[in-house]
Coordinates of C-alpha atoms in Angstrom, one line a residue:
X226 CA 0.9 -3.9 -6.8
X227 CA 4.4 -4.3 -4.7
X228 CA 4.8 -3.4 -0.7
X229 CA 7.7 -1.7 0.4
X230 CA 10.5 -1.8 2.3
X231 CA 12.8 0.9 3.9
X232 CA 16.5 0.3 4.0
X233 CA 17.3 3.8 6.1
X234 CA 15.4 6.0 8.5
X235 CA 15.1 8.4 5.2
X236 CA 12.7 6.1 3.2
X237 CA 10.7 4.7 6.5
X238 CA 8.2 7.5 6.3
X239 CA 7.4 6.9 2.4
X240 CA 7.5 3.1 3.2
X241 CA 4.9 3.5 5.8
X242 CA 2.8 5.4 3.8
X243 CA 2.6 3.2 0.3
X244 CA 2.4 0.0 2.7
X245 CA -1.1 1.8 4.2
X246 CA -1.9 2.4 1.0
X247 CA -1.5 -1.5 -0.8
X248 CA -3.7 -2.2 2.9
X249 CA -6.4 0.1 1.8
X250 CA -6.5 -1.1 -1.9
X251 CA -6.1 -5.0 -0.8
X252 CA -9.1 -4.2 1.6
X253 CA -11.0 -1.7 -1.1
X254 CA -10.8 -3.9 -4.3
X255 CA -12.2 -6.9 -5.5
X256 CA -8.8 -8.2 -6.9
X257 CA -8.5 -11.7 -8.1
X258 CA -7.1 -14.8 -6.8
X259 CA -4.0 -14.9 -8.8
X260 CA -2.7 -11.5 -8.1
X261 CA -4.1 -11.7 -4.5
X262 CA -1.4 -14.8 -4.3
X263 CA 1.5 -13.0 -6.3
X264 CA 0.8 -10.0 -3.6
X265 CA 0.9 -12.4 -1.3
X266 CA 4.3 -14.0 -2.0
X267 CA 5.6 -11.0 -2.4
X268 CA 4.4 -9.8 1.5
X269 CA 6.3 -13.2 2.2
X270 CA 9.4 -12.5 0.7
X271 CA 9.3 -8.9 2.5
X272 CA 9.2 -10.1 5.4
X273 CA 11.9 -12.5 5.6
X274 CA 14.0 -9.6 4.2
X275 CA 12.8 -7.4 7.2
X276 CA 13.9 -10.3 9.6
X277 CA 17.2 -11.0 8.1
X278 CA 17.8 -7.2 8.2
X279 CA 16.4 -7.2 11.9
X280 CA 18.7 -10.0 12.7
X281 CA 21.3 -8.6 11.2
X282 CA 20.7 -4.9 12.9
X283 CA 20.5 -6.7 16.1
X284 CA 24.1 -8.6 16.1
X285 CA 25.1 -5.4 15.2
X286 CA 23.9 -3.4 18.0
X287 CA 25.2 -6.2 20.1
X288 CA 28.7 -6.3 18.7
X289 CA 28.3 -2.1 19.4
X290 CA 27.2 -2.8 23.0
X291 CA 30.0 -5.1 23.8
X292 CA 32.9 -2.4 22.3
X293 CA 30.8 0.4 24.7
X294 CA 31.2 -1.9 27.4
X295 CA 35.3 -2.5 26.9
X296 CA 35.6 1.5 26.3
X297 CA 34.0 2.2 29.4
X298 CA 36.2 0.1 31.0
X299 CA 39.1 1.3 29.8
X300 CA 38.0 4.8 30.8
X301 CA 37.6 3.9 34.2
X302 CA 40.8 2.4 34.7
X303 CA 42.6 5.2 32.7
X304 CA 40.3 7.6 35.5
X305 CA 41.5 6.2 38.4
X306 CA 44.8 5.5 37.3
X307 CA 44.6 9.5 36.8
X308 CA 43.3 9.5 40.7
X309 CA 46.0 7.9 41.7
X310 CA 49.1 9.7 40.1
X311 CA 47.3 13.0 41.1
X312 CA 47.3 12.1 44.8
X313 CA 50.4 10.5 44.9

């Protein structure tokens, strides 16, 4: 048994669908303790991936934001720089 995790949009859908299914068979079967506790590790280890990669994802989207923000800028000072040679 082994969960998985999606590193693109592409493999998210598959992801989903083997993760519902390791639920159902967890849930379904009378498995014992020791590979209960290796699935178990395993989940663990999955999920400090996911938050590392959510972390990482975050800074950056927040690195993206900030260089959206200094274009816009830019923009808008080129735009009314425009404004101002057309009227002069």
């Amino acid at each position: 048994m082994t969960t998985v995790v999606a590193t693109n949009v592409a493999e998210g859908a598959k992801a989903k669908k083997q993760n519902e299914e390791l639920r159902s068979e967890l849930r379904n079967s009378n498995i014992d303790n020791a590979t209960k506790q290796k699935v178990i590790m395993q989940l663990n280890e999955k999920v400090e991936k996911l938050r590392r990669a959510l972390a990482d994802e975050k800074a950056r989207a927040d690195k993206s934001d900030d260089r959206i923000g200094l274009i816009e800028e830019q923009l808008a000072d080129m735009l009314e720089k425009l404004k101002t040679a057309q009227t002069a």
